[in-house]
């Protein structure tokens, strides 16, 4: 299994754990929160866990084609991994406070959207050439 696939999968597992932990904290009886944790929970599960597991497995399993990527991953794949995770972290720290401190948290929130989109775009650019039909020359 390539190194970067392991990173995607391990990061996904971390997001799963912390996503469930955030949900448990937000639903703990007797605690009243002024911040909104449910969007953070859903982003940790959808983009953090599910998407990264899919990305890691697909980078591992899809054939590399005529131009195999380096063993440690191509530059564009590393950009995908780093920007997706950086965007998720920015979202996790900014989104709960978006409604309370909008003027402070709007910039990191918008940056998180940009980095997440960049990560997905880089992943698509990496995987797209691998999706040729077999036998095509």
mmCIF file of C-alpha atoms in Angstrom:
data_model
loop_
_atom_site.group_PDB
_atom_site.id
_atom_site.type_symbol
_atom_site.label_atom_id
_atom_site.label_comp_id
_atom_site.label_asym_id
_atom_site.label_seq_id
_atom_site.Cartn_x
_atom_site.Cartn_y
_atom_site.Cartn_z
ATOM 1 C CA UNK A 1 0.000 0.000 0.000
ATOM 2 C CA UNK A 2 1.433 3.412 -0.944
ATOM 3 C CA UNK A 3 2.493 5.746 1.823
ATOM 4 C CA UNK A 4 -0.043 8.421 0.919
ATOM 5 C CA UNK A 5 -2.892 5.904 0.878
ATOM 6 C CA UNK A 6 -1.980 4.964 4.435
ATOM 7 C CA UNK A 7 -2.016 8.639 5.412
ATOM 8 C CA UNK A 8 -5.460 9.166 3.894
ATOM 9 C CA UNK A 9 -6.851 6.071 5.614
ATOM 10 C CA UNK A 10 -5.262 6.808 8.998
ATOM 11 C CA UNK A 11 -6.446 10.423 8.846
ATOM 12 C CA UNK A 12 -9.921 9.155 8.052
ATOM 13 C CA UNK A 13 -9.856 6.973 11.151
ATOM 14 C CA UNK A 14 -8.778 9.937 13.290
ATOM 15 C CA UNK A 15 -11.634 12.041 11.909
ATOM 16 C CA UNK A 16 -14.080 9.213 12.622
ATOM 17 C CA UNK A 17 -12.961 9.017 16.243
ATOM 18 C CA UNK A 18 -13.036 12.770 16.848
ATOM 19 C CA UNK A 19 -16.275 13.183 14.901
ATOM 20 C CA UNK A 20 -18.040 10.706 17.154
ATOM 21 C CA UNK A 21 -16.422 12.377 20.173
ATOM 22 C CA UNK A 22 -17.710 15.807 19.050
ATOM 23 C CA UNK A 23 -21.176 14.332 18.619
ATOM 24 C CA UNK A 24 -21.067 12.775 22.087
ATOM 25 C CA UNK A 25 -19.963 16.058 23.642
ATOM 26 C CA UNK A 26 -22.627 18.060 21.809
ATOM 27 C CA UNK A 27 -25.383 15.676 22.939
ATOM 28 C CA UNK A 28 -24.225 15.292 26.548
ATOM 29 C CA UNK A 29 -27.216 15.865 28.819
ATOM 30 C CA UNK A 30 -27.157 18.982 30.920
ATOM 31 C CA UNK A 31 -24.612 20.900 28.851
ATOM 32 C CA UNK A 32 -25.763 24.031 27.078
ATOM 33 C CA UNK A 33 -23.533 25.135 24.217
ATOM 34 C CA UNK A 34 -23.626 28.508 22.501
ATOM 35 C CA UNK A 35 -21.712 27.040 19.581
ATOM 36 C CA UNK A 36 -23.020 24.809 16.812
ATOM 37 C CA UNK A 37 -21.158 21.474 16.733
ATOM 38 C CA UNK A 38 -23.393 19.447 14.413
ATOM 39 C CA UNK A 39 -21.956 20.934 11.177
ATOM 40 C CA UNK A 40 -18.482 20.101 12.499
ATOM 41 C CA UNK A 41 -19.606 16.558 13.231
ATOM 42 C CA UNK A 42 -21.008 16.091 9.727
ATOM 43 C CA UNK A 43 -17.902 17.520 8.051
ATOM 44 C CA UNK A 44 -15.643 15.293 10.131
ATOM 45 C CA UNK A 45 -17.639 12.238 9.102
ATOM 46 C CA UNK A 46 -18.375 13.112 5.457
ATOM 47 C CA UNK A 47 -15.129 14.748 4.350
ATOM 48 C CA UNK A 48 -12.823 13.655 7.119
ATOM 49 C CA UNK A 49 -13.730 9.997 7.380
ATOM 50 C CA UNK A 50 -15.677 8.735 4.373
ATOM 51 C CA UNK A 51 -14.040 10.871 1.689
ATOM 52 C CA UNK A 52 -10.499 10.259 2.897
ATOM 53 C CA UNK A 53 -11.031 6.509 3.155
ATOM 54 C CA UNK A 54 -12.360 6.502 -0.421
ATOM 55 C CA UNK A 55 -9.446 8.630 -1.615
ATOM 56 C CA UNK A 56 -6.853 6.451 0.093
ATOM 57 C CA UNK A 57 -8.265 3.205 -1.238
ATOM 58 C CA UNK A 58 -8.741 4.567 -4.756
ATOM 59 C CA UNK A 59 -5.163 5.865 -4.905
ATOM 60 C CA UNK A 60 -4.044 2.410 -3.872
ATOM 61 C CA UNK A 61 -6.334 0.307 -6.052
ATOM 62 C CA UNK A 62 -6.728 2.183 -9.357
ATOM 63 C CA UNK A 63 -4.076 1.188 -11.895
ATOM 64 C CA UNK A 64 -1.293 3.696 -12.346
ATOM 65 C CA UNK A 65 -1.205 3.438 -16.139
ATOM 66 C CA UNK A 66 1.847 4.037 -18.283
ATOM 67 C CA UNK A 67 3.328 6.718 -16.045
ATOM 68 C CA UNK A 68 3.360 5.311 -12.525
ATOM 69 C CA UNK A 69 3.446 7.840 -9.714
ATOM 70 C CA UNK A 70 6.435 7.896 -7.371
ATOM 71 C CA UNK A 71 6.241 5.406 -4.512
ATOM 72 C CA UNK A 72 5.674 8.176 -1.970
ATOM 73 C CA UNK A 73 2.986 9.861 -4.102
ATOM 74 C CA UNK A 74 2.952 12.582 -6.690
ATOM 75 C CA UNK A 75 3.107 16.263 -5.840
ATOM 76 C CA UNK A 76 -0.512 16.805 -6.838
ATOM 77 C CA UNK A 77 -1.628 13.980 -4.553
ATOM 78 C CA UNK A 78 0.264 15.473 -1.609
ATOM 79 C CA UNK A 79 -1.369 18.834 -2.363
ATOM 80 C CA UNK A 80 -4.738 17.053 -2.315
ATOM 81 C CA UNK A 81 -4.028 15.443 1.052
ATOM 82 C CA UNK A 82 -2.569 18.521 2.730
ATOM 83 C CA UNK A 83 -5.093 21.031 1.417
ATOM 84 C CA UNK A 84 -8.092 18.821 2.208
ATOM 85 C CA UNK A 85 -6.901 18.291 5.780
ATOM 86 C CA UNK A 86 -5.861 21.907 6.274
ATOM 87 C CA UNK A 87 -9.266 23.005 4.994
ATOM 88 C CA UNK A 88 -11.009 20.589 7.342
ATOM 89 C CA UNK A 89 -9.028 21.828 10.322
ATOM 90 C CA UNK A 90 -9.816 25.451 9.443
ATOM 91 C CA UNK A 91 -13.472 24.535 9.171
ATOM 92 C CA UNK A 92 -13.464 22.686 12.500
ATOM 93 C CA UNK A 93 -11.991 25.661 14.369
ATOM 94 C CA UNK A 94 -14.012 28.380 12.609
ATOM 95 C CA UNK A 95 -17.487 26.996 11.897
ATOM 96 C CA UNK A 96 -18.718 26.561 15.488
ATOM 97 C CA UNK A 97 -18.027 30.235 16.178
ATOM 98 C CA UNK A 98 -19.253 31.582 12.838
ATOM 99 C CA UNK A 99 -22.558 32.859 14.218
ATOM 100 C CA UNK A 100 -21.072 34.342 17.383
ATOM 101 C CA UNK A 101 -17.947 36.034 15.990
ATOM 102 C CA UNK A 102 -18.619 36.342 12.276
ATOM 103 C CA UNK A 103 -16.134 39.153 11.633
ATOM 104 C CA UNK A 104 -13.281 37.076 13.095
ATOM 105 C CA UNK A 105 -14.177 33.623 11.795
ATOM 106 C CA UNK A 106 -15.446 34.383 8.283
ATOM 107 C CA UNK A 107 -11.954 34.540 6.747
ATOM 108 C CA UNK A 108 -10.765 31.130 8.035
ATOM 109 C CA UNK A 109 -14.179 29.691 7.128
ATOM 110 C CA UNK A 110 -13.933 30.925 3.519
ATOM 111 C CA UNK A 111 -10.315 29.734 3.343
ATOM 112 C CA UNK A 112 -11.456 26.306 4.526
ATOM 113 C CA UNK A 113 -13.870 26.084 1.598
ATOM 114 C CA UNK A 114 -11.108 27.062 -0.828
ATOM 115 C CA UNK A 115 -8.649 24.488 0.551
ATOM 116 C CA UNK A 116 -11.235 21.708 0.577
ATOM 117 C CA UNK A 117 -12.152 22.434 -3.041
ATOM 118 C CA UNK A 118 -8.470 22.526 -3.982
ATOM 119 C CA UNK A 119 -7.945 19.147 -2.326
ATOM 120 C CA UNK A 120 -10.854 17.577 -4.180
ATOM 121 C CA UNK A 121 -9.754 19.131 -7.487
ATOM 122 C CA UNK A 122 -6.193 17.835 -7.104
ATOM 123 C CA UNK A 123 -7.495 14.378 -6.279
ATOM 124 C CA UNK A 124 -9.708 14.372 -9.374
ATOM 125 C CA UNK A 125 -6.762 15.503 -11.512
ATOM 126 C CA UNK A 126 -4.714 12.599 -10.138
ATOM 127 C CA UNK A 127 -7.373 9.909 -10.559
ATOM 128 C CA UNK A 128 -8.928 11.004 -13.869
ATOM 129 C CA UNK A 129 -6.132 9.686 -16.135
ATOM 130 C CA UNK A 130 -6.328 6.312 -14.373
ATOM 131 C CA UNK A 131 -9.927 5.805 -15.470
ATOM 132 C CA UNK A 132 -9.156 4.646 -19.018
ATOM 133 C CA UNK A 133 -10.914 1.514 -20.230
ATOM 134 C CA UNK A 134 -8.742 -1.578 -20.139
ATOM 135 C CA UNK A 135 -7.164 -2.511 -23.432
ATOM 136 C CA UNK A 136 -7.169 1.058 -24.749
ATOM 137 C CA UNK A 137 -3.815 2.077 -26.186
#
